[in-house]
PDB file of C-alpha atoms in Angstrom:
ATOM      1  CA  MET A   1    -124.431  89.170 105.259  1.00 78.00           C
ATOM      2  CA  GLU A   2    -121.958  91.925 104.425  1.00 88.00           C
ATOM      3  CA  ILE A   3    -120.870  94.903 106.764  1.00 90.00           C
ATOM      4  CA  THR A   4    -121.071  97.997 104.332  1.00 90.00           C
ATOM      5  CA  GLN A   5    -120.330 100.684 106.899  1.00 92.00           C
ATOM      6  CA  PHE A   6    -119.373 100.830 110.642  1.00 94.00           C
ATOM      7  CA  SER A   7    -118.716 102.957 113.619  1.00 95.00           C
ATOM      8  CA  MET A   8    -116.630 102.240 116.791  1.00 96.00           C
ATOM      9  CA  GLU A   9    -116.400 103.877 119.921  1.00 96.00           C
ATOM     10  CA  GLU A  10    -114.333 102.676 123.136  1.00 94.00           C
ATOM     11  CA  ILE A  11    -116.823 102.989 126.034  1.00 93.00           C
ATOM     12  CA  LEU A  12    -114.926 104.672 128.896  1.00 89.00           C
ATOM     13  CA  ASP A  13    -115.606 103.516 132.754  1.00 81.00           C
ATOM     14  CA  PRO A  14    -114.834 106.576 134.838  1.00 80.00           C
ATOM     15  CA  THR A  15    -115.531 104.342 137.826  1.00 82.00           C
ATOM     16  CA  ASN A  16    -113.129 101.674 137.133  1.00 77.00           C
ATOM     17  CA  ILE A  17    -115.473  99.080 138.007  1.00 79.00           C
ATOM     18  CA  ILE A  18    -115.369  97.126 134.702  1.00 77.00           C
ATOM     19  CA  GLU A  19    -112.078  95.192 134.007  1.00 82.00           C
ATOM     20  CA  GLY A  20    -110.763  95.338 130.722  1.00 86.00           C
ATOM     21  CA  LYS A  21    -111.813  97.527 127.311  1.00 91.00           C
ATOM     22  CA  ARG A  22    -115.315  97.987 126.037  1.00 94.00           C
ATOM     23  CA  TYR A  23    -116.271  98.927 122.531  1.00 96.00           C
ATOM     24  CA  GLU A  24    -119.512  99.577 120.741  1.00 96.00           C
ATOM     25  CA  PHE A  25    -119.967  99.103 117.208  1.00 97.00           C
ATOM     26  CA  ILE A  26    -122.670  99.923 115.061  1.00 96.00           C
ATOM     27  CA  LEU A  27    -122.728  97.976 111.751  1.00 96.00           C
ATOM     28  CA  ASP A  28    -124.463  98.572 108.573  1.00 94.00           C
ATOM     29  CA  ILE A  29    -125.268  95.195 107.086  1.00 91.00           C
ATOM     30  CA  GLU A  30    -126.380  94.286 103.759  1.00 88.00           C
ATOM     31  CA  ILE A  31    -128.813  91.312 103.754  1.00 85.00           C
ATOM     32  CA  ASP A  32    -129.827  89.136 100.718  1.00 84.00           C
ATOM     33  CA  GLU A  33    -133.616  89.829  99.758  1.00 83.00           C
ATOM     34  CA  GLU A  34    -134.270  86.110 100.363  1.00 84.00           C
ATOM     35  CA  ASP A  35    -133.281  86.347 104.259  1.00 79.00           C
ATOM     36  CA  GLU A  36    -135.814  86.554 106.691  1.00 76.00           C
ATOM     37  CA  LEU A  37    -133.925  89.424 108.262  1.00 76.00           C
ATOM     38  CA  PHE A  38    -134.005  91.562 105.055  1.00 78.00           C
ATOM     39  CA  HIS A  39    -135.893  94.802 105.368  1.00 79.00           C
ATOM     40  CA  GLU A  40    -136.107  97.481 102.688  1.00 80.00           C
ATOM     41  CA  ALA A  41    -134.862 100.526 104.809  1.00 82.00           C
ATOM     42  CA  GLY A  42    -131.975  98.262 105.921  1.00 85.00           C
ATOM     43  CA  ILE A  43    -130.450  96.607 108.823  1.00 90.00           C
ATOM     44  CA  GLU A  44    -128.020  97.781 111.721  1.00 94.00           C
ATOM     45  CA  ILE A  45    -126.301  95.556 114.196  1.00 95.00           C
ATOM     46  CA  ARG A  46    -124.935  97.167 117.529  1.00 96.00           C
ATOM     47  CA  VAL A  47    -122.382  95.113 119.006  1.00 97.00           C
ATOM     48  CA  LEU A  48    -120.838  95.385 122.473  1.00 95.00           C
ATOM     49  CA  ILE A  49    -117.339  93.981 122.468  1.00 96.00           C
ATOM     50  CA  GLY A  50    -115.506  93.299 125.625  1.00 93.00           C
ATOM     51  CA  GLU A  51    -111.585  92.901 125.620  1.00 92.00           C
ATOM     52  CA  LYS A  52    -109.582  91.076 128.474  1.00 87.00           C
ATOM     53  CA  ALA A  53    -105.776  90.162 128.225  1.00 86.00           C
ATOM     54  CA  ASP A  54    -105.979  91.671 124.280  1.00 85.00           C
ATOM     55  CA  GLU A  55    -108.726  89.162 123.344  1.00 92.00           C
ATOM     56  CA  PRO A  56    -111.745  90.394 122.262  1.00 94.00           C
ATOM     57  CA  TYR A  57    -115.231  88.933 122.540  1.00 95.00           C
ATOM     58  CA  ILE A  58    -118.852  89.623 122.147  1.00 96.00           C
ATOM     59  CA  LEU A  59    -120.781  90.591 125.099  1.00 94.00           C
ATOM     60  CA  ASN A  60    -124.070  91.215 123.436  1.00 95.00           C
ATOM     61  CA  TYR A  61    -125.735  92.312 120.249  1.00 96.00           C
ATOM     62  CA  PHE A  62    -128.935  94.010 118.961  1.00 96.00           C
ATOM     63  CA  ILE A  63    -130.483  93.917 115.550  1.00 93.00           C
ATOM     64  CA  MET A  64    -132.257  97.013 114.613  1.00 93.00           C
ATOM     65  CA  GLU A  65    -134.343  97.996 111.634  1.00 90.00           C
ATOM     66  CA  LYS A  66    -133.040 101.158 110.306  1.00 86.00           C
ATOM     67  CA  ALA A  67    -136.354 103.157 109.118  1.00 84.00           C
ATOM     68  CA  GLU A  68    -138.094 102.744 112.507  1.00 85.00           C
ATOM     69  CA  GLY A  69    -135.119 102.136 114.642  1.00 84.00           C
ATOM     70  CA  GLU A  70    -136.994  99.186 116.214  1.00 89.00           C
ATOM     71  CA  TYR A  71    -135.142  95.962 117.782  1.00 90.00           C
ATOM     72  CA  LEU A  72    -135.765  92.884 115.917  1.00 89.00           C
ATOM     73  CA  ASP A  73    -136.241  89.525 117.728  1.00 89.00           C
ATOM     74  CA  PHE A  74    -133.596  87.590 115.782  1.00 87.00           C
ATOM     75  CA  ALA A  75    -130.506  85.568 116.751  1.00 91.00           C
ATOM     76  CA  LEU A  76    -127.559  85.488 114.649  1.00 91.00           C
ATOM     77  CA  GLU A  77    -126.185  82.279 113.499  1.00 91.00           C
ATOM     78  CA  ASP A  78    -122.833  80.947 115.132  1.00 95.00           C
ATOM     79  CA  ASP A  79    -121.085  81.808 111.710  1.00 94.00           C
ATOM     80  CA  GLU A  80    -122.427  85.193 111.488  1.00 92.00           C
ATOM     81  CA  LEU A  81    -121.442  85.947 115.013  1.00 95.00           C
ATOM     82  CA  GLU A  82    -117.835  84.593 114.301  1.00 96.00           C
ATOM     83  CA  GLY A  83    -117.854  86.943 111.121  1.00 95.00           C
ATOM     84  CA  ILE A  84    -118.669  89.901 113.031  1.00 96.00           C
ATOM     85  CA  LEU A  85    -116.048  89.209 115.954  1.00 97.00           C
ATOM     86  CA  VAL A  86    -113.196  88.731 113.374  1.00 96.00           C
ATOM     87  CA  PHE A  87    -114.256  92.137 111.813  1.00 96.00           C
ATOM     88  CA  CYS A  88    -114.213  93.811 115.198  1.00 96.00           C
ATOM     89  CA  LYS A  89    -111.024  92.291 116.329  1.00 95.00           C
ATOM     90  CA  GLU A  90    -109.352  93.841 113.076  1.00 95.00           C
ATOM     91  CA  GLU A  91    -110.798  97.230 113.390  1.00 95.00           C
ATOM     92  CA  ILE A  92    -109.655  97.183 117.169  1.00 93.00           C
ATOM     93  CA  THR A  93    -106.341  96.131 116.284  1.00 90.00           C
ATOM     94  CA  LYS A  94    -105.977  98.967 113.847  1.00 88.00           C
ATOM     95  CA  SER A  95    -106.930 101.453 116.510  1.00 78.00           C
TER      96      SER A  95
END
């Protein structure tokens, strides 16, 4: 699994109910043809990141098939989630 493109947006809380910061990442993922997640049109992963005390963590994620925009009912493996979190942390630090 390789991240080929991404977008990042900070989610603002005008009510100040949510503690810490929130970010939404949309990750375009390149998947090996042998993987069960492989779809011809491609895969996106929408990741919601929380940040407290300057420590980002994954709140939730959704895997989507790009052509139809359908959510796929798959769970990522721990090492894949760790790789995504490392990537997101780096991008948050850059911003």
